[in-house]
XYZ file of C-alpha atoms in Angstrom:
692
model
C 131.149 81.960 134.544
C 133.600 83.183 131.707
C 137.342 83.381 131.362
C 139.180 85.731 129.222
C 142.443 87.984 129.238
C 142.426 91.785 128.241
C 145.251 94.266 128.276
C 145.426 97.337 129.782
C 148.990 99.038 128.275
C 151.269 101.825 130.273
C 152.586 103.020 127.334
C 150.598 104.230 123.566
C 150.078 100.553 121.517
C 152.953 102.476 119.157
C 155.464 102.169 122.123
C 154.525 98.384 122.416
C 154.579 97.477 118.921
C 157.794 99.612 118.648
C 159.151 97.923 120.958
C 158.024 94.112 120.423
C 160.382 95.054 116.720
C 163.266 96.092 118.371
C 163.055 92.618 120.347
C 162.494 91.008 117.393
C 165.361 92.588 115.759
C 167.776 91.948 118.580
C 166.650 88.493 118.454
C 167.495 87.938 114.783
C 170.915 89.743 115.432
C 171.842 87.380 118.162
C 170.735 83.907 116.254
C 172.881 85.425 112.884
C 175.839 86.358 115.078
C 175.363 83.312 117.502
C 175.599 85.144 120.650
C 175.674 83.464 124.114
C 172.369 83.914 126.382
C 170.955 85.470 123.175
C 167.309 83.499 123.802
C 167.579 84.134 127.549
C 167.772 87.978 126.613
C 164.991 88.011 124.154
C 163.271 86.366 126.489
C 163.474 89.091 129.298
C 162.895 91.617 126.813
C 159.707 90.400 125.982
C 159.023 89.123 129.370
C 159.476 93.190 130.273
C 157.121 94.465 127.405
C 154.551 91.947 128.663
C 154.639 93.742 131.422
C 154.216 97.118 130.328
C 151.445 95.875 128.281
C 149.350 94.948 131.908
C 147.539 91.855 130.777
C 144.804 90.891 133.012
C 142.690 87.573 133.484
C 138.862 88.997 133.679
C 136.227 86.545 135.136
C 132.759 87.663 133.798
C 129.443 86.918 136.105
C 126.380 86.351 133.834
C 123.082 85.590 134.702
C 120.994 83.710 131.818
C 117.726 85.498 130.397
C 114.749 83.303 129.250
C 113.954 83.519 126.062
C 110.585 85.446 125.014
C 107.780 83.552 123.924
C 105.187 85.985 121.705
C 101.740 84.428 121.926
C 99.513 86.732 119.385
C 95.518 86.799 120.112
C 93.777 87.152 116.853
C 90.711 89.750 118.978
C 88.998 90.366 115.073
C 84.905 89.984 114.426
C 85.987 86.861 112.186
C 87.351 85.153 115.104
C 83.764 85.720 116.962
C 81.975 83.136 114.575
C 81.088 79.537 114.952
C 82.562 79.071 118.193
C 85.813 80.582 117.299
C 86.814 82.898 120.549
C 85.716 80.335 122.735
C 88.560 78.184 120.652
C 90.857 80.730 121.280
C 90.441 81.345 124.254
C 90.951 77.327 125.121
C 93.802 76.768 123.598
C 95.497 79.954 124.863
C 94.572 79.578 128.732
C 96.439 75.654 127.451
C 99.726 77.461 126.333
C 99.711 79.584 129.525
C 100.016 76.311 131.463
C 102.588 74.483 129.666
C 104.873 77.912 128.577
C 104.798 78.049 132.724
C 105.731 74.699 133.047
C 109.075 74.995 130.482
C 112.333 76.137 132.688
C 113.609 79.352 130.544
C 111.138 80.366 128.669
C 108.737 83.678 129.215
C 105.188 84.207 127.824
C 104.346 87.475 126.217
C 100.948 87.762 125.671
C 99.961 90.027 122.876
C 96.268 90.995 122.438
C 95.836 92.317 118.541
C 92.604 93.978 118.454
C 92.218 96.218 115.059
C 91.118 99.331 115.491
C 88.106 101.233 113.630
C 90.487 103.079 111.400
C 92.380 99.170 109.842
C 91.258 97.464 107.001
C 91.703 93.617 107.894
C 93.378 91.670 110.811
C 97.023 92.932 111.160
C 98.506 90.387 113.779
C 102.092 90.901 112.699
C 102.026 94.973 113.394
C 101.003 93.541 117.208
C 103.700 91.480 117.294
C 106.432 93.678 116.467
C 104.779 95.984 118.433
C 104.784 93.551 121.472
C 108.692 92.436 120.815
C 109.620 95.931 120.582
C 111.492 96.079 123.606
C 113.487 92.527 123.367
C 116.407 91.893 121.805
C 116.338 89.501 118.755
C 118.660 87.398 120.087
C 116.319 86.668 123.116
C 113.242 85.544 120.964
C 112.339 81.903 121.207
C 109.617 81.915 118.958
C 105.739 83.207 118.478
C 102.799 81.572 118.309
C 99.706 83.063 116.193
C 96.199 82.221 117.528
C 94.191 83.037 114.902
C 91.658 81.806 112.108
C 94.263 82.631 109.341
C 92.577 85.322 107.231
C 95.718 87.567 108.037
C 96.040 91.192 105.724
C 99.758 92.361 106.812
C 101.884 89.113 106.620
C 105.310 89.725 105.495
C 106.664 88.484 102.439
C 109.567 86.475 104.053
C 110.765 85.279 107.168
C 113.694 88.152 107.771
C 111.124 91.381 107.687
C 109.794 89.087 111.463
C 112.909 90.849 113.090
C 113.752 87.945 115.091
C 115.477 84.236 113.779
C 112.824 81.809 115.722
C 109.965 79.613 114.670
C 106.589 80.970 113.987
C 103.851 79.094 114.521
C 99.993 79.572 113.320
C 97.085 77.535 115.559
C 94.181 77.892 113.319
C 91.067 78.150 114.499
C 87.574 77.218 112.657
C 86.173 73.923 110.759
C 87.574 73.043 107.454
C 84.441 72.069 106.375
C 82.766 75.541 106.394
C 81.105 77.592 103.767
C 79.604 80.902 103.199
C 77.883 83.376 100.805
C 79.524 86.846 100.490
C 77.919 89.978 98.565
C 80.289 92.406 97.819
C 81.178 95.919 97.105
C 83.007 96.687 93.937
C 82.328 99.684 92.738
C 80.901 103.409 94.460
C 80.298 106.580 94.449
C 81.203 108.572 97.701
C 78.596 111.819 96.310
C 75.958 112.681 94.293
C 73.513 115.432 93.540
C 69.866 114.989 95.666
C 67.762 113.523 93.348
C 69.961 111.760 90.928
C 70.537 107.995 90.462
C 74.098 106.788 91.074
C 75.130 103.177 90.138
C 76.651 100.717 92.709
C 78.367 97.190 91.640
C 77.956 94.740 93.576
C 79.515 90.245 93.684
C 77.856 87.510 94.800
C 80.003 84.648 95.692
C 79.097 81.513 97.314
C 82.738 79.667 98.823
C 82.706 75.966 100.264
C 80.113 73.737 100.191
C 76.603 75.068 100.850
C 73.862 72.335 101.043
C 71.327 75.297 99.415
C 73.401 76.696 96.873
C 72.632 75.712 93.654
C 73.308 78.794 91.439
C 70.072 79.805 91.545
C 69.835 83.898 91.761
C 69.470 84.750 94.818
C 67.422 88.272 96.390
C 69.242 90.983 97.066
C 67.491 94.107 98.902
C 68.125 97.576 98.558
C 67.346 99.803 101.890
C 67.690 103.454 102.205
C 68.270 104.702 105.752
C 66.476 101.480 107.112
C 63.047 101.640 104.425
C 63.177 99.156 102.022
C 63.374 100.911 98.292
C 64.085 97.733 95.683
C 64.038 94.027 95.227
C 66.392 92.373 92.558
C 67.857 89.110 91.726
C 71.431 88.143 90.812
C 72.873 84.975 90.467
C 76.346 83.556 92.269
C 79.939 84.495 90.879
C 78.427 87.535 88.423
C 78.050 91.125 88.973
C 75.955 93.804 88.505
C 75.030 97.799 88.623
C 72.073 98.842 90.690
C 70.869 101.929 89.892
C 69.835 103.773 93.834
C 68.540 107.992 94.237
C 70.090 109.951 96.341
C 66.517 111.476 98.347
C 68.155 113.952 100.534
C 71.117 115.869 101.447
C 73.691 114.773 103.561
C 74.957 111.188 104.088
C 72.490 108.767 102.511
C 73.213 105.244 103.773
C 72.529 102.125 101.347
C 72.069 98.527 102.445
C 72.344 95.663 100.060
C 71.056 92.090 101.807
C 71.523 88.407 99.672
C 69.043 86.028 100.848
C 70.915 83.721 103.596
C 71.758 79.825 103.017
C 71.301 76.920 105.376
C 74.879 76.143 106.809
C 76.721 79.010 106.292
C 78.754 80.631 108.668
C 77.549 84.105 108.785
C 75.258 86.154 107.661
C 77.350 89.109 108.505
C 79.237 89.453 104.775
C 75.351 89.099 103.361
C 75.075 92.591 103.294
C 76.806 95.746 101.905
C 76.559 99.171 103.033
C 77.379 102.354 101.238
C 77.295 105.614 102.241
C 76.572 108.283 99.918
C 76.750 112.276 100.493
C 74.196 113.690 99.085
C 74.895 117.586 97.653
C 71.591 119.503 96.824
C 72.146 122.137 93.638
C 72.634 125.513 94.370
C 69.390 126.595 96.705
C 67.198 128.947 94.825
C 65.335 131.940 96.671
C 63.390 134.365 95.613
C 63.282 138.029 97.339
C 60.504 140.491 97.133
C 61.261 143.691 98.835
C 58.395 146.347 98.872
C 58.223 149.293 101.086
C 61.967 150.718 101.442
C 63.553 150.306 104.150
C 67.184 150.992 105.724
C 67.997 146.960 105.907
C 66.075 146.143 102.424
C 70.244 145.138 101.622
C 70.348 142.686 105.075
C 68.601 139.873 103.181
C 70.208 140.467 99.826
C 73.981 140.693 101.468
C 73.248 137.886 103.223
C 71.956 136.025 100.506
C 74.749 136.646 98.631
C 77.313 135.625 100.908
C 76.400 132.235 100.343
C 77.801 130.828 97.117
C 75.328 127.916 97.574
C 72.227 129.685 96.823
C 71.087 131.310 93.581
C 69.193 134.264 94.552
C 66.534 136.091 92.525
C 65.901 139.641 94.172
C 63.198 142.093 92.818
C 62.454 145.331 94.672
C 59.336 147.114 93.474
C 59.405 150.750 94.005
C 56.587 151.784 91.873
C 53.226 150.230 92.598
C 50.768 150.440 89.232
C 48.451 152.822 90.733
C 51.398 155.126 90.501
C 51.177 156.758 87.322
C 52.740 160.205 85.986
C 53.681 159.578 82.580
C 57.476 158.271 83.229
C 58.334 156.049 79.962
C 58.035 152.660 80.941
C 61.789 151.851 79.522
C 63.064 154.138 82.518
C 60.978 153.172 85.642
C 63.323 149.761 85.404
C 66.130 147.354 84.426
C 63.044 144.910 83.794
C 59.457 144.401 84.031
C 58.903 141.891 87.115
C 57.799 138.840 85.709
C 54.763 137.970 88.051
C 53.086 135.091 86.118
C 56.538 133.151 85.478
C 57.483 133.751 88.683
C 53.921 132.890 90.726
C 52.662 130.708 88.008
C 55.154 128.908 85.649
C 58.115 128.380 87.844
C 57.116 128.826 91.810
C 57.960 125.431 92.404
C 61.627 125.836 91.252
C 62.693 128.114 93.921
C 63.769 126.360 97.292
C 62.507 129.784 99.984
C 60.267 132.904 98.694
C 61.042 135.808 101.177
C 58.621 138.792 101.343
C 60.749 141.470 102.976
C 58.233 144.501 104.160
C 55.984 143.597 101.369
C 52.912 145.734 101.010
C 49.743 144.434 98.971
C 49.008 146.682 96.427
C 47.775 145.272 93.476
C 51.225 143.876 92.219
C 50.743 140.483 92.501
C 46.951 139.212 91.600
C 45.515 137.694 94.784
C 45.692 134.083 91.817
C 48.793 134.184 92.897
C 49.099 134.263 96.727
C 46.854 131.599 96.082
C 49.590 129.512 94.006
C 51.966 130.808 96.994
C 49.941 129.014 99.493
C 49.290 125.708 97.805
C 53.240 125.741 97.268
C 53.745 126.157 101.308
C 51.671 122.971 101.369
C 53.449 121.304 98.658
C 56.853 121.538 100.581
C 57.938 124.978 100.092
C 59.187 127.723 101.915
C 58.270 131.131 102.895
C 59.375 133.958 105.701
C 57.587 136.983 105.844
C 60.108 139.494 107.123
C 57.472 142.487 108.448
C 57.698 145.758 109.476
C 54.705 148.332 109.742
C 53.430 147.415 106.376
C 52.177 143.927 108.196
C 50.298 146.012 110.592
C 48.141 147.997 107.935
C 44.741 147.361 105.460
C 47.413 146.848 102.884
C 49.025 143.799 104.450
C 50.383 140.905 103.265
C 47.939 139.148 105.847
C 44.490 139.960 104.056
C 45.528 137.843 101.079
C 45.295 134.172 100.496
C 48.353 133.235 101.665
C 46.728 133.821 105.503
C 45.376 130.310 106.136
C 49.741 129.583 106.284
C 50.499 132.224 108.282
C 51.474 131.411 111.605
C 51.100 134.945 113.139
C 47.834 136.974 112.999
C 48.678 141.273 112.979
C 46.193 143.206 115.858
C 47.322 146.335 113.794
C 49.088 147.791 116.584
C 52.535 148.741 115.988
C 55.009 148.617 118.858
C 57.868 151.894 118.917
C 60.188 151.942 121.819
C 63.830 150.428 121.979
C 63.720 146.693 123.445
C 66.189 143.629 123.786
C 64.754 140.512 121.743
C 65.185 137.558 123.613
C 65.432 133.730 123.315
C 62.458 132.253 124.487
C 62.387 129.306 126.702
C 60.945 126.924 123.689
C 63.447 129.096 121.209
C 66.473 127.983 123.554
C 65.804 124.132 122.939
C 64.922 124.932 119.063
C 68.063 124.557 116.696
C 67.436 127.780 115.171
C 67.989 130.054 117.882
C 69.557 127.843 120.547
C 72.760 129.115 121.600
C 72.733 132.429 120.004
C 75.991 134.391 121.368
C 74.710 136.668 123.452
C 71.395 135.303 124.631
C 72.078 133.923 127.983
C 72.896 137.098 129.650
C 70.561 139.325 131.112
C 70.058 141.768 129.135
C 70.970 139.792 126.086
C 74.635 140.936 124.486
C 73.224 142.614 121.562
C 71.961 145.826 120.210
C 68.303 147.031 121.174
C 65.437 147.313 118.449
C 63.381 150.366 118.200
C 59.749 148.228 116.659
C 57.833 145.229 116.319
C 54.735 144.320 115.303
C 51.935 143.293 117.431
C 50.483 140.367 116.702
C 49.175 136.367 117.783
C 49.830 133.325 116.965
C 47.752 131.055 115.798
C 49.812 127.871 115.222
C 54.090 127.132 115.700
C 56.214 127.815 118.382
C 57.102 131.882 119.179
C 60.882 131.548 119.416
C 62.112 135.060 120.366
C 59.774 137.357 122.329
C 59.874 141.387 121.663
C 58.410 144.074 123.842
C 56.201 143.118 127.051
C 56.819 139.469 125.565
C 55.226 139.851 122.416
C 56.209 137.281 119.229
C 58.546 138.004 117.816
C 59.700 135.608 115.626
C 56.854 132.892 114.921
C 57.513 129.336 113.008
C 55.034 126.733 111.860
C 55.169 123.323 109.597
C 52.519 123.520 107.111
C 51.454 120.093 106.071
C 54.689 119.821 103.886
C 56.197 122.942 104.199
C 57.382 125.470 106.288
C 56.533 129.271 107.442
C 58.475 131.633 109.347
C 57.356 135.326 110.149
C 59.631 137.893 111.627
C 57.790 140.626 113.586
C 60.060 143.678 113.589
C 62.202 144.984 110.058
C 64.912 146.230 112.514
C 67.658 143.060 112.672
C 69.428 145.812 110.384
C 70.851 147.321 112.968
C 72.210 144.233 114.079
C 74.115 144.294 110.315
C 75.235 147.447 110.721
C 77.210 146.807 114.342
C 74.565 149.899 116.655
C 75.936 149.612 119.896
C 77.773 146.198 119.069
C 75.297 144.933 116.744
C 74.051 141.309 116.971
C 74.166 137.312 115.835
C 72.365 138.488 112.581
C 74.203 136.006 110.421
C 73.687 132.915 112.170
C 70.492 133.257 113.480
C 69.029 134.734 109.770
C 71.247 131.431 108.273
C 69.684 128.884 110.545
C 66.229 130.142 109.846
C 66.717 129.783 106.495
C 68.291 126.482 106.691
C 65.250 125.369 108.511
C 62.792 126.543 106.245
C 64.131 124.883 103.134
C 64.640 121.880 105.500
C 68.166 120.710 106.027
C 67.932 117.612 108.337
C 70.741 119.190 111.151
C 68.201 122.152 112.122
C 65.625 119.715 112.727
C 63.059 120.440 115.979
C 62.557 116.359 116.663
C 65.388 114.158 115.295
C 67.816 111.241 116.671
C 71.423 111.440 115.374
C 74.180 109.110 115.744
C 77.892 109.989 114.668
C 81.347 108.806 115.323
C 84.087 110.809 116.829
C 87.680 109.058 117.226
C 86.276 105.521 118.344
C 83.189 106.592 120.206
C 79.308 106.611 119.018
C 77.715 109.406 119.810
C 73.784 109.517 119.985
C 71.958 112.870 120.197
C 68.622 113.463 120.992
C 66.984 117.106 119.857
C 64.019 117.421 120.964
C 61.341 120.781 122.444
C 60.503 118.368 125.159
C 61.535 118.665 128.785
C 62.754 114.065 128.576
C 64.240 111.827 126.071
C 63.391 107.987 125.785
C 66.235 106.121 126.151
C 67.801 104.663 123.064
C 68.059 101.325 122.250
C 71.568 100.384 120.055
C 71.644 97.040 117.714
C 75.696 96.280 116.927
C 76.607 95.232 113.347
C 76.616 91.512 115.052
C 72.891 91.885 116.019
C 73.805 92.626 119.739
C 72.091 94.933 121.599
C 72.970 98.154 123.891
C 69.958 100.084 125.940
C 71.738 103.934 126.563
C 70.154 106.525 128.866
C 71.059 109.677 127.454
C 71.648 113.149 129.265
C 70.714 116.393 129.138
C 73.971 118.344 127.315
C 72.153 121.372 126.678
C 68.392 123.177 126.687
C 66.811 120.560 124.234
C 70.367 118.600 123.108
C 70.131 115.025 125.578
C 73.373 112.824 124.212
C 75.355 109.393 125.316
C 78.184 108.188 124.266
C 79.370 104.360 123.585
C 82.633 102.774 122.534
C 82.410 101.728 118.627
C 84.067 97.983 119.197
C 82.855 96.290 115.538
C 83.177 97.361 112.365
C 79.932 97.616 109.853
C 76.201 99.077 110.705
C 74.954 100.878 113.540
C 71.273 101.386 114.703
C 69.887 103.331 117.186
C 66.214 103.865 117.992
C 64.247 105.425 120.802
C 60.908 103.817 119.066
C 59.922 106.700 116.987
C 62.972 107.503 115.222
C 65.505 105.726 113.863
C 69.260 106.372 113.276
C 71.855 104.761 110.931
C 75.351 105.015 110.792
C 78.392 102.501 109.089
C 81.771 102.255 110.947
C 84.925 101.450 108.769
C 85.455 100.692 105.267
C 82.593 100.683 102.701
C 84.281 96.707 102.095
C 85.535 95.949 105.056
C 88.421 93.061 103.814
C 87.468 91.628 107.506
C 84.308 90.117 105.907
C 85.824 89.831 102.054
C 86.580 86.273 103.577
C 86.077 84.305 106.905
C 86.818 80.792 105.852
C 89.321 79.632 108.348
C 92.359 78.917 106.472
C 95.898 77.491 107.437
C 96.827 78.458 103.433
C 97.719 82.147 104.071
C 100.074 81.375 106.839
C 101.493 78.004 106.216
C 104.196 79.413 103.956
C 105.608 81.889 105.755
C 106.091 79.138 109.495
C 107.727 76.760 106.826
C 110.491 79.210 105.843
C 111.332 80.318 110.019
C 110.670 75.951 111.074
C 107.669 76.465 112.213
C 104.158 75.139 111.165
C 100.552 76.482 110.660
C 98.043 73.882 112.218
C 94.625 73.697 112.807
C 93.442 73.025 115.936
C 90.573 70.943 115.548
C 92.804 68.717 113.175
C 95.098 68.025 116.739
C 94.099 64.413 117.579
C 94.617 62.616 120.847
C 92.339 64.465 122.769
C 94.710 68.002 123.000
C 93.501 71.341 122.571
C 97.190 72.092 120.723
C 99.828 70.145 120.312
C 103.085 69.259 122.451
C 105.566 72.092 123.192
C 109.105 71.360 123.154
C 112.522 73.430 123.769
C 115.275 72.918 121.517
C 118.911 74.422 120.935
C 119.301 74.464 117.824
C 116.819 73.040 114.676
C 116.532 73.687 111.238
C 112.578 72.202 111.879
C 110.350 73.274 115.149
C 107.378 71.225 114.366
C 106.401 67.422 113.539
C 103.748 65.476 114.074
C 101.725 65.978 117.368
C 104.668 68.854 118.036
C 105.759 72.348 117.679
C 108.982 73.769 119.070
C 110.712 76.611 121.283
C 114.461 77.891 120.550
C 116.128 78.093 123.580
C 118.433 81.530 123.492
C 121.800 81.402 124.955
C 121.044 85.256 125.955
C 122.535 86.724 129.259
C 123.102 89.246 131.411
C 126.063 90.807 132.949
C 125.826 91.450 136.489
C 129.739 91.595 137.388
C 133.230 91.364 136.458
C 136.680 90.064 138.360
C 140.070 91.312 136.867
C 143.602 89.635 138.052
C 146.145 91.498 136.286
C 148.727 88.973 135.553
C 152.305 91.066 135.564
C 151.827 93.591 137.726
C 152.198 93.530 141.740
C 154.396 91.067 143.161
C 153.799 88.628 140.777
C 155.055 90.744 138.193
C 158.482 91.569 139.731
C 159.085 88.043 140.733
C 158.907 86.804 137.215
C 161.099 89.994 136.306
C 163.853 89.053 138.678
C 163.321 85.307 137.582
C 164.472 86.322 134.128
C 166.645 88.512 134.845
C 168.705 86.255 137.634
C 168.475 83.723 134.977
C 170.079 85.589 132.184
C 173.430 86.322 134.989
C 173.914 83.151 135.824
C 174.230 81.799 132.303
C 176.205 84.610 131.355
C 178.187 83.970 134.481
C 179.369 80.481 133.043
């Protein structure tokens, strides 16, 4: 209990001050004139003024509060090495037991588990968050259980926000050694087919038994496949050329040979992700017979800034001669030899839109196109009645690479183009807007070319389930045949139009082998803190996927069908580094976290980083392995006030004076009968003195 005196005046404070001034003046005059009874009268007036101030005794009923001790547990990946996690758990259990036995202390356990976006171990941020609701005067100290590799250490103890000792109990051995391969510089982007330079540095730390300064073998892998090897001497750096093999993410691994006695091999590997950027795609569009949808392909391709379009329209076949001067026939002559012989390999896609074989292209050039496809090129035939006539492009040396053989019939009737069963699972046609309705929510077409499918898959069907869109792989290349020339009805908005843009754009990108449109693929991506594994397949089932963690652990994931042809599973990403997923046939890789994480830049345990800050607070940074006497942690001593909270074999915690107010009792001094008695007594004494 705490006693104190308080005042609750019956008059304003200025009135009390004025009364005190008058009393002081009266006392001075009385003393000067030596008035009889002047002191007693002054005392009576002062007592009356004190009664107006309404003094009272207050008694505060307070309950002492416990001192809060924060124990911050480092759960970073470097704490998983060499038995550090077991030492941390043992020390934590002992701390909880000992602090619970100390009267007046409360332990608050704070788990510091770094997120995937954290670059390094941040214990002091977790400490501040964990004590955010605790007044600074209640904090009795903080104890860090860590390997000493902390990356958010404040410059001074004033930044901690409390005046109490900070101790660090460090796991790990003093004789640790390790080899580190670090990333100095790496590009983020690169053109497909170009070479980029990655700068690496190799260091040997500690006393490695096998470290004699000789060069180490560095293996380079791209997307999991070994592409190069070179030698690098410890203590030096080297620029390594790497080739950007494809569009999208190119994942390069650089791994240094391990040495006996290393603490870990995790930081012997560096992962670099470089986004491959394609140069503008070159597309050759050859239009034959004029028709209403001739500009549909041109408008679509010209709207894509990543496409360089070369477009020729054949308006006048060679056999048509009427004497018109050549310089009035066209702006440019059709450079057939240049396009289909000399520069054909420079195109990413060749499109024939209602092309009729009228002798404009010699048969040799069609053979060149067939060889272009087999070597990895892309060919699209957008056919109409021309594909069914005697002069069809199918009657050329290009026929062996075309998957749909025309029967010669042209079907003229209204119908809705429908996505086939396999088309619902294929990424080119899966999820087309309006496809799931019956009939589909898009306009009708009125013409289709009857054909028989010799190879590939029919993704869309026309009247009487005849094939409408056929796709096929031909050795290293790809071919697509669209057996109708009425896709322009969707583009013109007839009967509401249809999804011509997503269909034709996906079709073109599939032909040009964009990875996102592969019909058989295994992919892994990161969404927040979740790894999403997706298996795209045309089959009815998907095998289980084995996920390999950066530290070498594995997880077997069972995929579930998210939509036709797409199977999916998820797994929490709890570690920084390279994740690998495989279903036995395909492999997918993803790197989580910074390319050069601070968490693995130095994994040797140390007391040197936390020692200066602990000393500023009177605490200490101690290695658990150095504590003698068979103790797992030092003795814990409560101290009221001290300059040093640590000594040989012990650490101290601060006992605070914090308390909570439960109630206040107030006893008036000069009010009521007691005050009246005192005032009457003072007046009586004054009268008695005056009466003598």
